[in-house]
mmCIF file of C-alpha atoms in Angstrom:
data_model
loop_
_atom_site.group_PDB
_atom_site.id
_atom_site.type_symbol
_atom_site.label_atom_id
_atom_site.label_comp_id
_atom_site.label_asym_id
_atom_site.label_seq_id
_atom_site.Cartn_x
_atom_site.Cartn_y
_atom_site.Cartn_z
ATOM 1 C CA UNK A 1 -60.510 34.534 -42.932
ATOM 2 C CA UNK A 2 -63.108 36.151 -44.946
ATOM 3 C CA UNK A 3 -65.620 38.531 -43.569
ATOM 4 C CA UNK A 4 -68.312 40.603 -44.915
ATOM 5 C CA UNK A 5 -69.016 41.002 -48.559
ATOM 6 C CA UNK A 6 -66.367 40.547 -51.403
ATOM 7 C CA UNK A 7 -66.567 42.124 -54.922
ATOM 8 C CA UNK A 8 -65.107 40.157 -57.581
ATOM 9 C CA UNK A 9 -65.182 39.853 -61.245
ATOM 10 C CA UNK A 10 -67.665 37.194 -62.484
ATOM 11 C CA UNK A 11 -67.160 34.391 -65.184
ATOM 12 C CA UNK A 12 -69.060 36.576 -67.529
ATOM 13 C CA UNK A 13 -66.322 39.604 -66.945
ATOM 14 C CA UNK A 14 -69.323 41.779 -64.833
ATOM 15 C CA UNK A 15 -69.049 42.459 -61.633
ATOM 16 C CA UNK A 16 -70.751 40.804 -58.980
ATOM 17 C CA UNK A 17 -71.276 40.801 -55.254
ATOM 18 C CA UNK A 18 -70.509 37.759 -53.024
ATOM 19 C CA UNK A 19 -71.686 37.445 -49.916
ATOM 20 C CA UNK A 20 -68.940 35.225 -48.400
ATOM 21 C CA UNK A 21 -70.111 35.797 -44.914
ATOM 22 C CA UNK A 22 -67.704 34.665 -41.924
ATOM 23 C CA UNK A 23 -66.100 31.583 -43.689
ATOM 24 C CA UNK A 24 -62.849 30.302 -42.295
ATOM 25 C CA UNK A 25 -60.757 29.156 -45.424
ATOM 26 C CA UNK A 26 -58.499 26.995 -43.207
ATOM 27 C CA UNK A 27 -61.301 25.050 -42.473
ATOM 28 C CA UNK A 28 -62.332 23.052 -45.861
ATOM 29 C CA UNK A 29 -65.776 21.914 -43.604
ATOM 30 C CA UNK A 30 -66.593 25.430 -43.466
ATOM 31 C CA UNK A 31 -66.232 25.676 -47.337
ATOM 32 C CA UNK A 32 -68.023 22.783 -48.001
ATOM 33 C CA UNK A 33 -70.930 23.747 -45.659
ATOM 34 C CA UNK A 34 -71.161 27.409 -47.552
ATOM 35 C CA UNK A 35 -71.021 25.296 -50.801
ATOM 36 C CA UNK A 36 -73.920 22.924 -49.799
ATOM 37 C CA UNK A 37 -76.215 25.638 -49.185
ATOM 38 C CA UNK A 38 -75.645 27.374 -51.949
ATOM 39 C CA UNK A 39 -75.657 24.319 -54.383
ATOM 40 C CA UNK A 40 -78.029 21.761 -52.515
ATOM 41 C CA UNK A 41 -80.592 23.459 -50.774
ATOM 42 C CA UNK A 42 -83.502 22.661 -53.249
ATOM 43 C CA UNK A 43 -85.535 25.648 -54.227
ATOM 44 C CA UNK A 44 -83.110 27.941 -52.893
ATOM 45 C CA UNK A 45 -83.456 30.348 -56.057
ATOM 46 C CA UNK A 46 -87.197 29.962 -56.771
ATOM 47 C CA UNK A 47 -87.816 30.941 -53.063
ATOM 48 C CA UNK A 48 -85.536 34.246 -53.553
ATOM 49 C CA UNK A 49 -87.701 35.047 -56.516
ATOM 50 C CA UNK A 50 -85.265 34.006 -59.217
ATOM 51 C CA UNK A 51 -86.958 33.198 -62.144
ATOM 52 C CA UNK A 52 -85.388 30.565 -64.219
ATOM 53 C CA UNK A 53 -84.773 31.497 -67.928
ATOM 54 C CA UNK A 54 -85.189 28.679 -70.578
ATOM 55 C CA UNK A 55 -82.328 29.410 -72.354
ATOM 56 C CA UNK A 56 -79.137 28.316 -71.018
ATOM 57 C CA UNK A 57 -75.762 30.165 -71.332
ATOM 58 C CA UNK A 58 -72.347 28.696 -71.674
ATOM 59 C CA UNK A 59 -69.687 29.916 -69.881
ATOM 60 C CA UNK A 60 -66.097 28.389 -71.283
ATOM 61 C CA UNK A 61 -63.660 28.102 -68.313
ATOM 62 C CA UNK A 62 -60.591 26.034 -70.030
ATOM 63 C CA UNK A 63 -59.805 24.029 -72.828
ATOM 64 C CA UNK A 64 -58.418 20.739 -73.027
ATOM 65 C CA UNK A 65 -54.634 20.745 -73.943
ATOM 66 C CA UNK A 66 -53.303 18.162 -75.968
ATOM 67 C CA UNK A 67 -50.157 16.240 -75.016
ATOM 68 C CA UNK A 68 -48.023 17.572 -77.554
ATOM 69 C CA UNK A 69 -49.265 21.286 -76.185
ATOM 70 C CA UNK A 70 -48.583 20.983 -72.711
ATOM 71 C CA UNK A 71 -46.083 23.470 -71.143
ATOM 72 C CA UNK A 72 -43.547 21.768 -68.750
ATOM 73 C CA UNK A 73 -43.283 23.103 -65.479
ATOM 74 C CA UNK A 74 -39.704 24.629 -64.737
ATOM 75 C CA UNK A 75 -39.290 22.503 -61.115
ATOM 76 C CA UNK A 76 -36.394 21.393 -59.328
ATOM 77 C CA UNK A 77 -35.187 17.909 -60.321
ATOM 78 C CA UNK A 78 -36.057 16.702 -56.657
ATOM 79 C CA UNK A 79 -39.573 17.532 -57.335
ATOM 80 C CA UNK A 80 -41.695 14.606 -58.708
ATOM 81 C CA UNK A 81 -45.002 12.758 -57.826
ATOM 82 C CA UNK A 82 -43.404 10.924 -54.942
ATOM 83 C CA UNK A 83 -43.363 14.117 -52.970
ATOM 84 C CA UNK A 84 -47.180 15.020 -53.576
ATOM 85 C CA UNK A 85 -48.582 15.729 -50.241
ATOM 86 C CA UNK A 86 -52.493 14.244 -50.769
ATOM 87 C CA UNK A 87 -53.215 16.431 -47.865
ATOM 88 C CA UNK A 88 -51.536 19.891 -48.550
ATOM 89 C CA UNK A 89 -53.718 22.846 -48.075
ATOM 90 C CA UNK A 90 -55.747 24.539 -50.744
ATOM 91 C CA UNK A 91 -54.673 27.793 -51.790
ATOM 92 C CA UNK A 92 -57.125 30.355 -50.190
ATOM 93 C CA UNK A 93 -56.861 32.434 -53.822
ATOM 94 C CA UNK A 94 -58.475 29.166 -55.209
ATOM 95 C CA UNK A 95 -61.574 28.332 -52.617
ATOM 96 C CA UNK A 96 -62.380 32.203 -52.885
ATOM 97 C CA UNK A 97 -62.784 31.360 -56.798
ATOM 98 C CA UNK A 98 -64.625 28.612 -56.105
ATOM 99 C CA UNK A 99 -67.028 30.301 -53.741
ATOM 100 C CA UNK A 100 -67.633 33.063 -56.074
ATOM 101 C CA UNK A 101 -68.273 30.415 -59.013
ATOM 102 C CA UNK A 102 -70.694 28.586 -56.914
ATOM 103 C CA UNK A 103 -72.508 31.735 -55.816
ATOM 104 C CA UNK A 104 -72.990 32.892 -59.458
ATOM 105 C CA UNK A 105 -74.871 29.444 -59.729
ATOM 106 C CA UNK A 106 -76.854 30.013 -57.174
ATOM 107 C CA UNK A 107 -78.227 33.375 -58.353
ATOM 108 C CA UNK A 108 -78.448 31.961 -61.915
ATOM 109 C CA UNK A 109 -79.044 28.115 -62.026
ATOM 110 C CA UNK A 110 -79.290 28.340 -65.650
ATOM 111 C CA UNK A 111 -75.373 28.834 -66.097
ATOM 112 C CA UNK A 112 -73.813 26.017 -67.728
ATOM 113 C CA UNK A 113 -69.733 26.262 -67.043
ATOM 114 C CA UNK A 114 -67.517 24.557 -70.040
ATOM 115 C CA UNK A 115 -64.520 22.626 -68.153
ATOM 116 C CA UNK A 116 -62.662 21.319 -70.993
ATOM 117 C CA UNK A 117 -65.286 19.601 -73.669
ATOM 118 C CA UNK A 118 -67.913 19.080 -70.815
ATOM 119 C CA UNK A 119 -70.489 21.275 -70.043
ATOM 120 C CA UNK A 120 -71.431 21.499 -66.090
ATOM 121 C CA UNK A 121 -74.767 22.292 -64.908
ATOM 122 C CA UNK A 122 -75.279 23.299 -61.294
ATOM 123 C CA UNK A 123 -76.057 19.367 -60.446
ATOM 124 C CA UNK A 124 -72.159 19.020 -61.388
ATOM 125 C CA UNK A 125 -70.739 20.715 -58.376
ATOM 126 C CA UNK A 126 -73.707 20.048 -56.222
ATOM 127 C CA UNK A 127 -73.090 16.319 -56.426
ATOM 128 C CA UNK A 128 -69.527 16.719 -56.196
ATOM 129 C CA UNK A 129 -69.397 18.779 -52.583
ATOM 130 C CA UNK A 130 -72.017 16.709 -50.974
ATOM 131 C CA UNK A 131 -70.981 14.387 -48.524
ATOM 132 C CA UNK A 132 -72.042 11.032 -49.889
ATOM 133 C CA UNK A 133 -72.981 12.787 -53.545
ATOM 134 C CA UNK A 134 -72.708 10.231 -56.015
ATOM 135 C CA UNK A 135 -70.077 11.085 -58.787
ATOM 136 C CA UNK A 136 -70.496 10.352 -62.303
ATOM 137 C CA UNK A 137 -68.173 9.571 -65.321
ATOM 138 C CA UNK A 138 -67.773 13.153 -65.908
ATOM 139 C CA UNK A 139 -66.344 13.936 -62.513
ATOM 140 C CA UNK A 140 -64.196 10.872 -62.856
ATOM 141 C CA UNK A 141 -62.974 11.790 -66.517
ATOM 142 C CA UNK A 142 -62.058 15.254 -65.517
ATOM 143 C CA UNK A 143 -60.230 14.314 -62.472
ATOM 144 C CA UNK A 144 -58.257 11.822 -64.422
ATOM 145 C CA UNK A 145 -57.457 14.431 -67.355
ATOM 146 C CA UNK A 146 -55.939 16.748 -64.435
ATOM 147 C CA UNK A 147 -53.730 14.177 -63.178
ATOM 148 C CA UNK A 148 -52.572 13.063 -66.635
ATOM 149 C CA UNK A 149 -51.786 16.717 -67.431
ATOM 150 C CA UNK A 150 -49.974 17.171 -64.143
ATOM 151 C CA UNK A 151 -47.790 14.455 -64.986
ATOM 152 C CA UNK A 152 -47.346 15.506 -68.798
ATOM 153 C CA UNK A 153 -45.967 19.041 -66.971
ATOM 154 C CA UNK A 154 -43.692 16.911 -64.925
ATOM 155 C CA UNK A 155 -41.871 14.929 -67.532
ATOM 156 C CA UNK A 156 -38.765 17.041 -67.539
ATOM 157 C CA UNK A 157 -38.262 16.092 -63.841
ATOM 158 C CA UNK A 158 -39.838 12.398 -63.932
ATOM 159 C CA UNK A 159 -40.985 10.014 -66.705
ATOM 160 C CA UNK A 160 -43.861 8.067 -66.156
ATOM 161 C CA UNK A 161 -44.479 4.504 -66.835
ATOM 162 C CA UNK A 162 -48.384 4.832 -66.721
ATOM 163 C CA UNK A 163 -51.232 6.199 -67.912
ATOM 164 C CA UNK A 164 -54.727 6.002 -67.290
ATOM 165 C CA UNK A 165 -58.215 5.514 -69.615
ATOM 166 C CA UNK A 166 -61.256 7.553 -69.381
ATOM 167 C CA UNK A 167 -64.668 5.874 -68.447
ATOM 168 C CA UNK A 168 -65.491 5.172 -72.200
ATOM 169 C CA UNK A 169 -62.975 2.259 -72.076
ATOM 170 C CA UNK A 170 -65.049 0.077 -69.674
ATOM 171 C CA UNK A 171 -68.217 1.199 -71.607
ATOM 172 C CA UNK A 172 -67.252 -0.840 -74.570
ATOM 173 C CA UNK A 173 -67.540 -4.086 -72.701
ATOM 174 C CA UNK A 174 -70.758 -2.972 -71.014
ATOM 175 C CA UNK A 175 -71.968 -3.379 -74.635
ATOM 176 C CA UNK A 176 -70.658 -6.887 -75.375
ATOM 177 C CA UNK A 177 -67.170 -6.185 -76.046
ATOM 178 C CA UNK A 178 -67.917 -4.199 -78.971
ATOM 179 C CA UNK A 179 -64.372 -3.048 -78.890
ATOM 180 C CA UNK A 180 -63.523 -0.074 -80.590
ATOM 181 C CA UNK A 181 -60.591 1.262 -78.686
ATOM 182 C CA UNK A 182 -57.573 -0.564 -80.155
ATOM 183 C CA UNK A 183 -55.970 2.781 -80.684
ATOM 184 C CA UNK A 184 -55.379 2.976 -77.382
ATOM 185 C CA UNK A 185 -52.938 0.401 -76.712
ATOM 186 C CA UNK A 186 -51.054 1.259 -80.058
ATOM 187 C CA UNK A 187 -49.976 4.613 -78.075
ATOM 188 C CA UNK A 188 -48.837 2.616 -74.987
ATOM 189 C CA UNK A 189 -44.780 2.495 -76.212
ATOM 190 C CA UNK A 190 -43.426 3.624 -72.920
ATOM 191 C CA UNK A 191 -46.392 2.644 -70.244
ATOM 192 C CA UNK A 192 -46.524 -0.395 -68.217
ATOM 193 C CA UNK A 193 -49.475 0.019 -66.234
ATOM 194 C CA UNK A 194 -52.735 1.237 -67.228
ATOM 195 C CA UNK A 195 -55.140 2.752 -64.581
ATOM 196 C CA UNK A 196 -59.088 2.439 -65.232
ATOM 197 C CA UNK A 197 -62.108 3.773 -63.853
ATOM 198 C CA UNK A 198 -64.532 1.284 -63.827
ATOM 199 C CA UNK A 199 -68.237 1.166 -63.145
ATOM 200 C CA UNK A 200 -70.350 -2.396 -62.192
ATOM 201 C CA UNK A 201 -73.747 -1.041 -63.302
ATOM 202 C CA UNK A 202 -75.147 -4.317 -61.695
ATOM 203 C CA UNK A 203 -74.216 -2.963 -58.356
ATOM 204 C CA UNK A 204 -73.904 0.749 -58.952
ATOM 205 C CA UNK A 205 -70.296 0.686 -57.886
ATOM 206 C CA UNK A 206 -67.017 2.480 -58.803
ATOM 207 C CA UNK A 207 -63.908 0.452 -58.707
ATOM 208 C CA UNK A 208 -60.418 1.328 -59.763
ATOM 209 C CA UNK A 209 -58.292 -1.241 -61.992
ATOM 210 C CA UNK A 210 -54.611 -1.847 -62.582
ATOM 211 C CA UNK A 211 -53.832 -3.195 -65.692
ATOM 212 C CA UNK A 212 -50.528 -4.796 -65.449
ATOM 213 C CA UNK A 213 -48.712 -4.981 -68.987
ATOM 214 C CA UNK A 214 -45.686 -6.411 -67.493
ATOM 215 C CA UNK A 215 -47.016 -9.382 -65.152
ATOM 216 C CA UNK A 216 -50.210 -9.564 -67.312
ATOM 217 C CA UNK A 217 -52.536 -9.377 -64.745
ATOM 218 C CA UNK A 218 -55.617 -7.180 -63.319
ATOM 219 C CA UNK A 219 -55.663 -5.993 -59.954
ATOM 220 C CA UNK A 220 -58.796 -4.309 -58.779
ATOM 221 C CA UNK A 221 -58.762 -1.502 -55.766
ATOM 222 C CA UNK A 222 -62.475 -1.661 -54.452
ATOM 223 C CA UNK A 223 -63.436 0.708 -51.602
ATOM 224 C CA UNK A 224 -66.639 -1.509 -50.493
ATOM 225 C CA UNK A 225 -65.519 -5.326 -50.798
ATOM 226 C CA UNK A 226 -68.421 -6.240 -48.900
ATOM 227 C CA UNK A 227 -70.740 -5.118 -51.607
ATOM 228 C CA UNK A 228 -69.655 -8.005 -54.310
ATOM 229 C CA UNK A 229 -68.695 -11.222 -53.742
ATOM 230 C CA UNK A 230 -65.173 -12.264 -55.086
ATOM 231 C CA UNK A 231 -66.312 -14.705 -57.335
ATOM 232 C CA UNK A 232 -69.253 -12.050 -58.814
ATOM 233 C CA UNK A 233 -66.336 -9.553 -59.353
ATOM 234 C CA UNK A 234 -64.173 -12.038 -61.521
ATOM 235 C CA UNK A 235 -67.201 -12.632 -63.595
ATOM 236 C CA UNK A 236 -68.184 -9.257 -64.043
ATOM 237 C CA UNK A 237 -64.595 -8.524 -65.302
ATOM 238 C CA UNK A 238 -64.103 -11.406 -66.968
ATOM 239 C CA UNK A 239 -64.977 -10.168 -70.663
ATOM 240 C CA UNK A 240 -62.012 -7.784 -69.810
ATOM 241 C CA UNK A 241 -59.346 -10.474 -68.723
ATOM 242 C CA UNK A 242 -59.975 -12.485 -72.109
ATOM 243 C CA UNK A 243 -60.151 -9.244 -74.349
ATOM 244 C CA UNK A 244 -56.963 -7.658 -73.561
ATOM 245 C CA UNK A 245 -54.353 -10.469 -74.062
ATOM 246 C CA UNK A 246 -56.687 -11.018 -77.472
ATOM 247 C CA UNK A 247 -56.303 -7.691 -78.483
ATOM 248 C CA UNK A 248 -52.421 -7.720 -77.789
ATOM 249 C CA UNK A 249 -51.733 -10.565 -79.395
ATOM 250 C CA UNK A 250 -53.598 -9.234 -82.497
ATOM 251 C CA UNK A 251 -51.560 -6.470 -82.354
ATOM 252 C CA UNK A 252 -48.141 -8.641 -82.084
ATOM 253 C CA UNK A 253 -47.979 -6.321 -78.847
ATOM 254 C CA UNK A 254 -44.945 -8.345 -77.188
ATOM 255 C CA UNK A 255 -43.601 -10.057 -80.682
ATOM 256 C CA UNK A 256 -42.582 -6.298 -81.709
ATOM 257 C CA UNK A 257 -40.085 -6.431 -78.596
ATOM 258 C CA UNK A 258 -41.646 -2.882 -76.780
ATOM 259 C CA UNK A 259 -42.250 -5.315 -73.834
ATOM 260 C CA UNK A 260 -39.900 -7.968 -72.212
ATOM 261 C CA UNK A 261 -43.283 -9.406 -70.147
ATOM 262 C CA UNK A 262 -42.321 -11.265 -66.912
ATOM 263 C CA UNK A 263 -45.313 -13.781 -66.969
ATOM 264 C CA UNK A 264 -44.874 -16.834 -65.755
ATOM 265 C CA UNK A 265 -47.844 -18.599 -68.025
ATOM 266 C CA UNK A 266 -49.012 -18.370 -71.441
ATOM 267 C CA UNK A 267 -49.771 -14.409 -71.372
ATOM 268 C CA UNK A 268 -52.396 -14.678 -74.367
ATOM 269 C CA UNK A 269 -54.678 -16.763 -72.264
ATOM 270 C CA UNK A 270 -57.250 -14.955 -69.782
ATOM 271 C CA UNK A 271 -55.405 -12.771 -67.290
ATOM 272 C CA UNK A 272 -55.582 -13.344 -63.730
ATOM 273 C CA UNK A 273 -57.899 -10.713 -61.662
ATOM 274 C CA UNK A 274 -56.682 -9.890 -58.059
ATOM 275 C CA UNK A 275 -58.554 -8.082 -55.643
ATOM 276 C CA UNK A 276 -56.108 -5.959 -53.585
ATOM 277 C CA UNK A 277 -56.491 -5.363 -49.657
ATOM 278 C CA UNK A 278 -57.590 -1.553 -49.618
ATOM 279 C CA UNK A 279 -58.743 1.428 -47.232
ATOM 280 C CA UNK A 280 -62.558 1.010 -47.278
ATOM 281 C CA UNK A 281 -65.498 3.504 -47.350
ATOM 282 C CA UNK A 282 -67.994 3.962 -44.282
ATOM 283 C CA UNK A 283 -70.759 5.284 -46.589
ATOM 284 C CA UNK A 284 -72.622 4.574 -49.862
ATOM 285 C CA UNK A 285 -71.569 7.384 -52.081
ATOM 286 C CA UNK A 286 -67.883 8.008 -51.849
ATOM 287 C CA UNK A 287 -66.837 5.046 -54.365
ATOM 288 C CA UNK A 288 -65.639 7.445 -57.011
ATOM 289 C CA UNK A 289 -63.835 9.506 -55.072
ATOM 290 C CA UNK A 290 -61.976 6.724 -53.912
ATOM 291 C CA UNK A 291 -61.368 5.456 -57.002
ATOM 292 C CA UNK A 292 -59.933 8.698 -58.237
ATOM 293 C CA UNK A 293 -57.501 9.099 -54.971
ATOM 294 C CA UNK A 294 -56.637 5.429 -55.533
ATOM 295 C CA UNK A 295 -55.460 6.051 -59.039
ATOM 296 C CA UNK A 296 -53.801 9.214 -58.537
ATOM 297 C CA UNK A 297 -51.801 8.013 -55.432
ATOM 298 C CA UNK A 298 -50.719 4.634 -57.156
ATOM 299 C CA UNK A 299 -49.442 6.189 -59.915
ATOM 300 C CA UNK A 300 -47.323 8.224 -57.711
ATOM 301 C CA UNK A 301 -46.331 5.443 -55.942
ATOM 302 C CA UNK A 302 -47.510 7.002 -52.733
ATOM 303 C CA UNK A 303 -49.395 4.526 -49.813
ATOM 304 C CA UNK A 304 -52.968 4.580 -49.753
ATOM 305 C CA UNK A 305 -53.162 5.279 -46.168
ATOM 306 C CA UNK A 306 -54.944 8.735 -46.792
ATOM 307 C CA UNK A 307 -57.563 7.302 -48.830
ATOM 308 C CA UNK A 308 -60.244 7.022 -45.466
ATOM 309 C CA UNK A 309 -63.732 8.277 -45.257
ATOM 310 C CA UNK A 310 -62.834 10.971 -42.768
ATOM 311 C CA UNK A 311 -60.496 12.517 -45.725
ATOM 312 C CA UNK A 312 -63.227 12.360 -48.543
ATOM 313 C CA UNK A 313 -64.673 15.812 -47.729
ATOM 314 C CA UNK A 314 -61.323 17.628 -48.069
ATOM 315 C CA UNK A 315 -60.670 15.355 -51.129
ATOM 316 C CA UNK A 316 -64.100 16.302 -52.790
ATOM 317 C CA UNK A 317 -63.276 19.878 -52.157
ATOM 318 C CA UNK A 318 -59.751 19.584 -53.349
ATOM 319 C CA UNK A 319 -61.267 18.299 -56.650
ATOM 320 C CA UNK A 320 -63.742 20.935 -56.911
ATOM 321 C CA UNK A 321 -61.071 23.650 -56.775
ATOM 322 C CA UNK A 322 -58.751 21.851 -59.206
ATOM 323 C CA UNK A 323 -61.428 21.697 -61.847
ATOM 324 C CA UNK A 324 -62.387 25.118 -61.621
ATOM 325 C CA UNK A 325 -58.669 26.377 -62.015
ATOM 326 C CA UNK A 326 -57.948 23.601 -64.750
ATOM 327 C CA UNK A 327 -54.989 22.015 -62.866
ATOM 328 C CA UNK A 328 -54.275 19.352 -60.493
ATOM 329 C CA UNK A 329 -51.858 20.485 -57.670
ATOM 330 C CA UNK A 330 -48.102 20.273 -58.041
ATOM 331 C CA UNK A 331 -46.182 18.427 -55.575
#
């Protein structure tokens, strides 16, 4: 437990005093409560006499690491994604770092933290740690980048047969299939499954897609099946089910012998879309967080039993800590 004031170095290298009060770091709900007070109480800064400056200050936190530059972890051969514990406690040091970062934002809302290529304002973390807070494409992309980076760090002990896209992938289809992403498929030589975050604008709802290049089908992991009728969902994803086989056919994807697909039908025809029975959300704002956890656990071949609304506050805090540190937690 942290009691009283804690003196630490700010992201700008100066000494700042962070009043942490009685925050029990063993209770994620207590940490979330404090973060929400600092980030989501409208007008806090103005009420305390903080004058908002017009000029923003950008503070680099960490940079994107290309796949060829990732340093593999020296881990035991028994370590792999299948040993990942989704509910493993967040280290105290990381929570203190997150609290300090958000405290700085509270005292200077003009700060912009740069995580990878994404510039985050105070609203970025405010919506992430808020119960029911809506996750945007930047949240999803950063979360998926950290998942991919961790897998690349584990390749010494576990070769993956999957990858993920970013939000941009599906945005192409929302613009009437103005496709410009064929380079993605050319680089899939050893990947058999592609996990895709998909925003359905008509419903303002995130779902996770699993594109199976062996079975030639698309699986949908939807945390709120009551929102979208199954037939409507298939109509929304219809362009994707047509474009993927057409694109693969154009690239001679299967003829090149990269894959021995197990399709029992003509794979170049529209691929079937199946909605999978998965744990459901109990509120309106958690769909983005569910999508990230679906993809993380499915790619690790871990059951989705922990994907519950009750656990989403913890997963939000964990993602915030991972973004702040620039790495997803290892198994």
